[in-house]
mmCIF file of N, CA and C in Angstrom:
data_model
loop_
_atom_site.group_PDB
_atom_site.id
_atom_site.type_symbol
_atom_site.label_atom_id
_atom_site.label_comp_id
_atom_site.label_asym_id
_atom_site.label_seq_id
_atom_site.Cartn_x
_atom_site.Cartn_y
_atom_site.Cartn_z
ATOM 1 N N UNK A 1 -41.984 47.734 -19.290
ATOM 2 C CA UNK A 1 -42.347 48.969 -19.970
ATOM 3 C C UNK A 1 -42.249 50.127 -18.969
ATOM 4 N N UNK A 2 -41.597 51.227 -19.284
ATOM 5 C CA UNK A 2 -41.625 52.355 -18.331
ATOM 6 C C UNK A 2 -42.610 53.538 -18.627
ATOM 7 N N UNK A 3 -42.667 54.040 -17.488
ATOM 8 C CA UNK A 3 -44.025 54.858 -17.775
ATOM 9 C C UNK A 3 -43.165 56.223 -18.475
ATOM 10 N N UNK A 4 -44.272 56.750 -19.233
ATOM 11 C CA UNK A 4 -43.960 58.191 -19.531
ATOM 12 C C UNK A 4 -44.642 59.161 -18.449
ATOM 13 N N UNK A 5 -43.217 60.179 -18.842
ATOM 14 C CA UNK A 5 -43.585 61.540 -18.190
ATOM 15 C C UNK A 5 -45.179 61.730 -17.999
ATOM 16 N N UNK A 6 -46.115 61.628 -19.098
ATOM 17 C CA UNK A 6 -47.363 62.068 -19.240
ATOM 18 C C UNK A 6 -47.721 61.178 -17.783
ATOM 19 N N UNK A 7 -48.238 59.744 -18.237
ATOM 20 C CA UNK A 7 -48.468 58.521 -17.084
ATOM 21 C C UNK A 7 -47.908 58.703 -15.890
ATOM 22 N N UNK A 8 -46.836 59.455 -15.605
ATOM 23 C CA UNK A 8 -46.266 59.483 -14.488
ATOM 24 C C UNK A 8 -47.448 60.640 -13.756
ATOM 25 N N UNK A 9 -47.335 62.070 -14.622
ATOM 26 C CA UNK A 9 -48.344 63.317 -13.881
ATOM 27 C C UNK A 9 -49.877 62.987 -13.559
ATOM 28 N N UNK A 10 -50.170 62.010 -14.559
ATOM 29 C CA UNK A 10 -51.652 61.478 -14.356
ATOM 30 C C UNK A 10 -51.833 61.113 -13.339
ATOM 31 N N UNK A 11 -51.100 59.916 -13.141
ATOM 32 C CA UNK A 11 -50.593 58.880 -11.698
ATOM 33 C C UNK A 11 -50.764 59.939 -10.448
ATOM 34 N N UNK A 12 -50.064 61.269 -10.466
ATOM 35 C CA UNK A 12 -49.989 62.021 -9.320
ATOM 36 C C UNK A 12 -51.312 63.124 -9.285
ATOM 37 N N UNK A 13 -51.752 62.775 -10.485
ATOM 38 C CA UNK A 13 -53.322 63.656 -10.390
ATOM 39 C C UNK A 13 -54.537 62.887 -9.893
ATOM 40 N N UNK A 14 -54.153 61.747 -10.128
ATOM 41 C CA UNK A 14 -55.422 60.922 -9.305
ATOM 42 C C UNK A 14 -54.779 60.435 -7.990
ATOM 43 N N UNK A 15 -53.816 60.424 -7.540
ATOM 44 C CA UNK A 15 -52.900 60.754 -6.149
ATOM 45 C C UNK A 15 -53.834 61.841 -5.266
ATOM 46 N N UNK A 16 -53.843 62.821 -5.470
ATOM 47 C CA UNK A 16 -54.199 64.253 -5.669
ATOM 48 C C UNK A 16 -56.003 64.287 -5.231
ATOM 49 N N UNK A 17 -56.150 63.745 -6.425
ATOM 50 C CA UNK A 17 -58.064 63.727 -6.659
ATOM 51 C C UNK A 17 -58.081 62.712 -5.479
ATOM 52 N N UNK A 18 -57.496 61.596 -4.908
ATOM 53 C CA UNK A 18 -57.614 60.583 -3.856
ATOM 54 C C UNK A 18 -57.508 61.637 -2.405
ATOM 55 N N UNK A 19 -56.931 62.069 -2.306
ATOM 56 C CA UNK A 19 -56.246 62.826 -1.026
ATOM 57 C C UNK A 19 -57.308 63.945 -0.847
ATOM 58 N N UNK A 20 -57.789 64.530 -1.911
ATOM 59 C CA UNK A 20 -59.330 65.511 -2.179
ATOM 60 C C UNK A 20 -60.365 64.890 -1.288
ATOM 61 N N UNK A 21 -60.473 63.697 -1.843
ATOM 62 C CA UNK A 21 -62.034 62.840 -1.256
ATOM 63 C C UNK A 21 -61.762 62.702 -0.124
ATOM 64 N N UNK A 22 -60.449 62.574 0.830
ATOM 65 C CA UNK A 22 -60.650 62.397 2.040
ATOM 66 C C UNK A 22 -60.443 63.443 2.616
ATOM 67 N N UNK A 23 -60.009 64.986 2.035
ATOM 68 C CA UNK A 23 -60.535 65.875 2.969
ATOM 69 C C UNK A 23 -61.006 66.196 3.755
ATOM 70 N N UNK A 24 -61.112 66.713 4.601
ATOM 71 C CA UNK A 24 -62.876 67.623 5.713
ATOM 72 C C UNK A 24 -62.530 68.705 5.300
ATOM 73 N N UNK A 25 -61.760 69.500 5.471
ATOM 74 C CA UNK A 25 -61.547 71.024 5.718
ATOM 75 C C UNK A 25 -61.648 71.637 3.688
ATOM 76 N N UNK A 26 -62.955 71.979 3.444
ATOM 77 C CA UNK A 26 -63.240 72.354 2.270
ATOM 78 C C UNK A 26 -61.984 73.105 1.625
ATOM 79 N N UNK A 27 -61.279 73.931 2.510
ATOM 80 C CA UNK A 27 -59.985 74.268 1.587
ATOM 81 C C UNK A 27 -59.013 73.763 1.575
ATOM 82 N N UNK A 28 -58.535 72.595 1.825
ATOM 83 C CA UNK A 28 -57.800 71.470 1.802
ATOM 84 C C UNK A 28 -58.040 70.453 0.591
ATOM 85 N N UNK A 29 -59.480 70.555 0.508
ATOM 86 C CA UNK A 29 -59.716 69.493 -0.491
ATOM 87 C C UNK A 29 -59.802 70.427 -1.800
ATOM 88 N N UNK A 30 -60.200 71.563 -1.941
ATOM 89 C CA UNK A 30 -60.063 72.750 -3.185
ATOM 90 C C UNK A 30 -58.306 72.815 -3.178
ATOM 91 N N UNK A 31 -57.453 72.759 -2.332
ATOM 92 C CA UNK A 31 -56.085 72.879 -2.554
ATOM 93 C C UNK A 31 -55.590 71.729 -3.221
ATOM 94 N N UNK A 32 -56.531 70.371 -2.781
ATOM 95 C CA UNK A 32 -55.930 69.234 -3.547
ATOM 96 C C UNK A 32 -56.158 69.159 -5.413
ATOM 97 N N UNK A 33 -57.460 69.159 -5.279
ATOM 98 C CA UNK A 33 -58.064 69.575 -6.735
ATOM 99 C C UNK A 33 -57.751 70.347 -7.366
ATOM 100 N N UNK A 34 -56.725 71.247 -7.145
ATOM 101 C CA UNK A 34 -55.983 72.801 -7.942
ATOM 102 C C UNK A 34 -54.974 71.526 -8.444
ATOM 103 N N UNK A 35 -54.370 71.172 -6.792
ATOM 104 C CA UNK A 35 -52.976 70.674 -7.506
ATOM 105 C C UNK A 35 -53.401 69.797 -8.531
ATOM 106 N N UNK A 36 -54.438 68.704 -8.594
ATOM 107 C CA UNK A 36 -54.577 67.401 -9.147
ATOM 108 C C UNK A 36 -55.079 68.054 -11.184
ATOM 109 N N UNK A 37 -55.482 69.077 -10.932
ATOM 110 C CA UNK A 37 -55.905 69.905 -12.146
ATOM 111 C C UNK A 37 -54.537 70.662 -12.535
ATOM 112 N N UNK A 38 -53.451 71.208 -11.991
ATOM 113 C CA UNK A 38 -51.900 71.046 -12.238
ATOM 114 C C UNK A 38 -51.333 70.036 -13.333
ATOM 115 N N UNK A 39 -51.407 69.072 -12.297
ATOM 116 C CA UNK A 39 -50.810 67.747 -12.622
ATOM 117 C C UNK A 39 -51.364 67.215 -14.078
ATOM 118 N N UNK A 40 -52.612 67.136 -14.404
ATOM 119 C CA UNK A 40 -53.246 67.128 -15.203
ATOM 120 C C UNK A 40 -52.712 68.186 -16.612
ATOM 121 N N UNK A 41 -52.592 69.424 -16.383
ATOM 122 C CA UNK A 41 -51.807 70.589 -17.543
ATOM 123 C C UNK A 41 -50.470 69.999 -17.731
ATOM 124 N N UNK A 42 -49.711 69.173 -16.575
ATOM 125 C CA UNK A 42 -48.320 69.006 -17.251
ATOM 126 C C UNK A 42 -48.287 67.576 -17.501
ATOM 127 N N UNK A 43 -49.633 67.385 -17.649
ATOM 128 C CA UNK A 43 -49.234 65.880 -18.342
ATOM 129 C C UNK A 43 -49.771 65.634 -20.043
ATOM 130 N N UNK A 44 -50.653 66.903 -20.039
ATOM 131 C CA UNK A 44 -51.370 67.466 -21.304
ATOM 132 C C UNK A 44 -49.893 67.790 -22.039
ATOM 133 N N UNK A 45 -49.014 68.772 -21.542
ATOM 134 C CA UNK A 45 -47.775 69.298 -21.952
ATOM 135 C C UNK A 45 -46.851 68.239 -22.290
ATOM 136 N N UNK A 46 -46.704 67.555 -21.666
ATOM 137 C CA UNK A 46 -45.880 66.085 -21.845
ATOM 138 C C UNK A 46 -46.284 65.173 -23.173
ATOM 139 N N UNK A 47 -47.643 65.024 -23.296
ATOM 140 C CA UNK A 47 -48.356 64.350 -24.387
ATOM 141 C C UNK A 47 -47.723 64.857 -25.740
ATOM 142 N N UNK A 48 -47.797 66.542 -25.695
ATOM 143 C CA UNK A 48 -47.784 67.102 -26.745
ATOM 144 C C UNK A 48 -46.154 67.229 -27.430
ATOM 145 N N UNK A 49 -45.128 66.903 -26.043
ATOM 146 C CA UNK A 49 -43.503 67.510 -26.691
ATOM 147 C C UNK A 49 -43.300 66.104 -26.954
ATOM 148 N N UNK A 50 -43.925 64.556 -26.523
ATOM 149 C CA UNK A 50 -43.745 63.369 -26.721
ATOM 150 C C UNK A 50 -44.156 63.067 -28.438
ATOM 151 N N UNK A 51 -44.587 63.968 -28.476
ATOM 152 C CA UNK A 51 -45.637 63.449 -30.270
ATOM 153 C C UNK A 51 -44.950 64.593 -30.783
ATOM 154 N N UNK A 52 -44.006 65.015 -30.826
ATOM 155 C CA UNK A 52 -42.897 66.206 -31.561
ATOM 156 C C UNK A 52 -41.686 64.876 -32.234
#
């Protein structure tokens, strides 16, 4: 079974949220969590042109 687009951005948002927790430098880990909250909108977007 291959993943969808959506599963794929998720995959790289908890990538993301992982790389956050090991932060130190508080704006490193707020830079990760932007992106991982990104990743998250284009996988919302993906859901929605998949069910078209």
């Amino acid at each position: 079974m291959t993943k969808t687009d959506a599963e794929r951005f998720r995959k790289e948002a908890e990538e993301c949220r992982q790389m956050a927790a090991r932060a130190i430098n508080p704006a490193d880990r707020d830079g990760w969590l932007k992106l991982a909250d990104d990743w998250i909108k284009l996988a919302s977007e993906a859901e929605r042109k998949e069910r078209l």
